[in-house]
XYZ file of C-alpha atoms in Angstrom:
307
model
C 3.947 -3.482 -45.946
C 1.816 -0.642 -44.529
C 1.949 0.500 -40.909
C -1.121 -1.638 -40.129
C -0.372 -4.478 -37.744
C -1.271 -8.062 -38.677
C -3.979 -9.823 -36.682
C -2.978 -11.159 -33.266
C -4.249 -14.606 -34.270
C -1.840 -14.723 -37.195
C 1.125 -13.610 -35.091
C 0.134 -16.102 -32.380
C 0.077 -18.918 -34.947
C 3.489 -17.850 -36.260
C 4.991 -17.773 -32.743
C 3.589 -21.232 -31.930
C 4.952 -22.789 -35.135
C 8.289 -21.119 -34.460
C 8.352 -22.698 -30.986
C 7.316 -26.224 -32.002
C 8.747 -26.424 -35.508
C 5.600 -27.990 -37.028
C 1.994 -27.058 -37.663
C 0.353 -29.999 -35.875
C 2.017 -29.281 -32.519
C 1.252 -25.581 -32.829
C -2.402 -26.374 -33.594
C -2.686 -28.555 -30.478
C -1.161 -25.814 -28.337
C -3.571 -23.203 -29.698
C -6.603 -25.485 -29.686
C -7.352 -25.004 -33.387
C -7.043 -27.101 -36.535
C -3.816 -27.507 -38.505
C -5.573 -25.978 -41.506
C -6.379 -22.827 -39.502
C -2.732 -22.466 -38.454
C -1.539 -22.868 -42.046
C -4.036 -20.269 -43.238
C -2.883 -17.773 -40.593
C 0.758 -18.310 -41.575
C -0.049 -17.845 -45.264
C -1.929 -14.599 -44.624
C 0.858 -13.314 -42.395
C 3.502 -14.003 -45.059
C 1.336 -12.235 -47.644
C 0.979 -9.180 -45.393
C 4.679 -9.113 -44.493
C 5.766 -9.683 -48.106
C 8.408 -12.282 -47.120
C 8.611 -16.037 -46.536
C 8.822 -16.786 -42.834
C 9.206 -20.573 -43.075
C 10.560 -23.138 -45.479
C 9.440 -26.752 -45.398
C 11.885 -29.540 -44.644
C 10.062 -32.832 -44.656
C 7.248 -32.633 -42.109
C 8.811 -29.734 -40.272
C 8.899 -26.015 -40.941
C 12.189 -24.164 -40.517
C 12.431 -20.430 -40.006
C 13.932 -18.405 -42.811
C 16.327 -15.582 -41.947
C 13.322 -13.207 -42.109
C 11.366 -15.521 -39.826
C 14.196 -15.638 -37.294
C 14.368 -11.847 -37.144
C 10.610 -11.573 -36.692
C 10.336 -14.393 -34.114
C 13.054 -12.891 -31.925
C 10.948 -9.776 -31.379
C 7.552 -11.455 -31.359
C 8.675 -13.942 -28.711
C 9.608 -11.086 -26.345
C 6.106 -9.680 -26.680
C 4.420 -13.016 -26.004
C 6.702 -13.652 -23.018
C 5.500 -10.355 -21.565
C 1.871 -11.305 -22.244
C 2.300 -14.688 -20.534
C 3.995 -13.030 -17.551
C 1.178 -10.480 -17.288
C -1.388 -13.269 -17.374
C 0.458 -15.135 -14.617
C 0.583 -12.037 -12.404
C -3.126 -11.419 -12.944
C -4.079 -15.003 -12.127
C -1.977 -15.001 -8.976
C -3.564 -11.727 -7.896
C -7.064 -13.097 -8.448
C -6.296 -16.296 -6.556
C -4.652 -14.488 -3.649
C -6.883 -14.893 -0.607
C -5.099 -12.704 1.937
C -4.755 -8.952 2.340
C -1.488 -7.038 2.762
C -1.688 -3.586 4.340
C 1.213 -1.191 4.885
C 1.246 1.653 7.424
C 3.710 3.850 9.336
C 5.167 1.657 12.105
C 3.609 3.311 15.154
C 0.186 3.648 13.561
C 0.390 -0.013 12.524
C 1.131 -1.029 16.124
C -1.232 1.197 18.043
C -4.205 1.903 15.760
C -4.248 -0.682 12.998
C -3.373 -3.811 15.000
C -6.496 -3.677 17.226
C -8.625 -3.006 14.149
C -7.206 -6.066 12.377
C -8.144 -8.174 15.414
C -11.722 -6.875 15.117
C -11.697 -7.545 11.368
C -10.644 -11.160 11.828
C -13.725 -11.761 13.919
C -15.770 -10.509 10.956
C -13.853 -12.493 8.316
C -12.280 -15.491 10.089
C -9.851 -17.498 7.986
C -8.829 -14.561 5.798
C -5.155 -13.817 6.390
C -4.055 -10.222 6.914
C -0.403 -9.201 6.809
C 0.460 -5.839 8.374
C 3.731 -4.189 7.308
C 5.021 -1.320 9.441
C 7.168 0.919 7.244
C 7.740 4.611 6.591
C 8.564 4.157 2.897
C 5.633 4.393 0.524
C 5.172 1.088 -1.347
C 4.571 0.589 -5.061
C 1.515 -1.664 -5.079
C 2.207 -3.722 -8.190
C 5.890 -4.236 -7.430
C 5.659 -5.026 -3.721
C 2.471 -7.129 -3.524
C 0.824 -4.569 -1.201
C -2.949 -4.093 -1.357
C -3.561 -1.146 0.992
C -1.442 1.677 2.372
C -2.191 4.096 5.200
C -0.211 7.252 4.426
C 0.338 10.487 6.263
C 0.296 13.888 4.656
C 1.137 14.669 1.067
C 2.300 11.095 0.432
C -1.338 10.159 -0.212
C -1.190 11.965 -3.564
C 1.202 9.312 -4.869
C -1.754 6.963 -5.282
C -4.539 6.922 -7.844
C -7.167 5.739 -5.344
C -7.366 6.984 -1.750
C -9.744 8.362 0.836
C -8.899 10.551 3.798
C -9.342 8.850 7.178
C -8.834 11.475 9.898
C -6.742 14.410 11.057
C -5.053 13.269 14.255
C -4.558 15.402 17.384
C -1.942 15.447 20.122
C -2.007 16.412 23.765
C 0.349 15.840 26.706
C -0.292 12.457 28.301
C 1.508 10.578 31.048
C 0.991 7.721 33.475
C -1.401 8.294 36.406
C 1.410 7.742 38.919
C 3.632 10.282 37.159
C 0.857 12.875 37.177
C 0.323 12.283 40.885
C 3.963 13.151 41.522
C 3.958 16.041 39.030
C 0.542 17.719 39.388
C -0.589 19.999 36.572
C -2.786 22.988 37.353
C -1.934 24.988 34.214
C -0.376 24.172 30.814
C 2.895 25.777 31.876
C 3.315 23.055 34.528
C 3.666 20.469 31.767
C 6.700 22.214 30.334
C 8.553 21.799 33.628
C 8.989 18.211 32.409
C 10.506 15.842 32.039
C 9.416 15.826 28.401
C 9.602 12.841 26.046
C 10.276 13.795 22.433
C 9.318 12.184 19.128
C 11.440 12.563 16.009
C 9.734 10.981 13.006
C 11.747 9.368 10.273
C 8.868 10.159 7.906
C 10.472 12.011 4.961
C 7.333 14.052 4.233
C 6.418 15.784 7.509
C 7.463 16.190 11.133
C 5.204 15.707 14.159
C 4.075 18.652 16.287
C 6.852 19.728 18.646
C 6.608 20.761 22.262
C 7.191 24.327 21.079
C 4.181 24.019 18.755
C 2.067 22.779 21.640
C 3.212 25.617 23.912
C 2.051 28.120 21.300
C -1.307 26.313 21.011
C -1.669 26.505 24.801
C -1.111 30.283 24.738
C 2.391 30.104 26.173
C 5.506 31.802 24.826
C 7.168 29.812 22.063
C 10.224 28.258 23.657
C 12.961 26.034 22.325
C 12.434 23.094 24.635
C 14.893 20.257 25.143
C 13.739 16.693 25.705
C 15.694 14.479 28.047
C 14.525 11.417 26.132
C 13.529 11.146 22.448
C 12.387 8.350 20.160
C 12.021 7.969 16.400
C 8.871 5.859 16.941
C 5.775 7.374 18.501
C 4.829 3.978 19.917
C 8.123 3.731 21.815
C 7.712 7.243 23.217
C 4.191 6.390 24.389
C 5.444 3.186 26.029
C 8.052 5.265 27.853
C 5.319 7.582 29.142
C 3.297 4.582 30.330
C 6.395 3.486 32.243
C 6.592 6.873 33.969
C 9.326 8.581 31.935
C 7.426 11.868 31.661
C 4.973 13.702 29.426
C 4.638 12.827 25.745
C 2.575 14.444 22.986
C 0.378 11.431 22.352
C -1.631 11.122 19.157
C -5.300 10.413 19.828
C -5.245 7.460 17.420
C -2.410 5.857 19.372
C -3.359 6.574 22.990
C -7.152 6.244 23.037
C -7.108 2.637 24.261
C -4.468 3.351 26.904
C -6.553 6.289 28.098
C -9.631 4.057 28.272
C -7.701 1.410 30.246
C -6.238 3.953 32.640
C -2.640 3.358 31.576
C -2.400 6.997 30.501
C -4.132 10.216 31.500
C -4.375 13.584 29.740
C -2.148 15.966 31.682
C -3.518 19.120 30.044
C -6.675 19.121 27.937
C -5.202 21.290 25.210
C -5.194 19.473 21.852
C -3.208 20.385 18.760
C -4.154 19.149 15.289
C -1.547 17.544 13.047
C -0.960 19.548 9.901
C -2.074 16.811 7.477
C -4.565 13.917 7.425
C -3.979 10.201 7.353
C -5.414 8.509 4.255
C -6.143 4.980 3.086
C -4.909 4.161 -0.436
C -5.528 0.915 -2.310
C -4.543 -1.049 -5.353
C -7.609 -1.080 -7.621
C -7.142 -4.812 -8.286
C -7.802 -5.735 -4.628
C -11.419 -4.628 -4.940
C -12.068 -7.543 -7.301
C -10.861 -10.074 -4.727
C -12.898 -11.599 -1.877
C -13.364 -9.138 0.998
C -11.260 -6.425 -0.704
C -14.069 -3.850 -0.763
C -15.256 -4.888 2.690
C -11.800 -4.371 4.203
C -11.497 -0.942 2.577
C -14.895 0.086 3.935
C -14.080 -1.329 7.388
C -10.908 0.756 7.730
C -12.632 3.831 6.294
C -15.435 3.528 8.845
C -12.900 3.178 11.658
C -11.266 6.387 10.452
C -14.602 8.200 10.496
C -15.289 6.980 14.033
C -11.936 8.268 15.230
C -12.554 11.571 13.451
C -15.866 11.933 15.297
C -14.247 11.033 18.630
C -11.308 13.417 18.363
C -13.586 16.307 17.397
C -14.961 16.203 20.967
C -11.555 16.515 22.612
């Protein structure tokens, strides 16, 4: 036999007869005539140069060559059936699953999802807060908001915004700790943030001091959190100053829960980006959700540029 593969129809007929043990049952399963199945088997045996079946009464029994061939062919068809099942489930899936770093999921994405549900009521959205970057096909995730170089893991992504930080605190705290110059902020107390993101670290208080034109100091924080959202909550409760990301504090600033202690903003070193599984765009509202989040990112980008 040459290196040319036999036709898929012929191999499919062989696999079906091997499963059912007779031509009639295989024909019903494939939706063709018994004569067509027999012809495919005959051509396949001619191409392979061996007998794959021997007849015993009304049934066909695999020869030793047929058993060897079916063992491998069956694995291939099992994979094809599994792939078809995955595809059908993906097409029938009505909800959207979006993954994001925990604090961004809580403070920026959650309000956006509430707005989205007013646009597309009845469409379920599942938000997963995690630092680890998901593998779309393996973890049933449709969208991922990534920070920094992690965005390059994905085939399809668009940059959302470059976030900025500035010292924020509660109004009552600022009243008791008035700030007339950036150096007053560093008198503290300072709330620190230590990301568990394996790709980058957030701006430090030392970075901010340099941005504000102050000497670079190694500053100690009396209180630190691994989650930005928890650090911001602590500032709202009066624990001190925190370097709040614009994306995460804008609503608290608007509601008066937080105030900017010193209007000196420092850009993060990398952008946030929205990545997506290409298959989600073929599902209801997949493209619309992508565009909705992208537009929200552009709005934030325009807002932070005025800080």
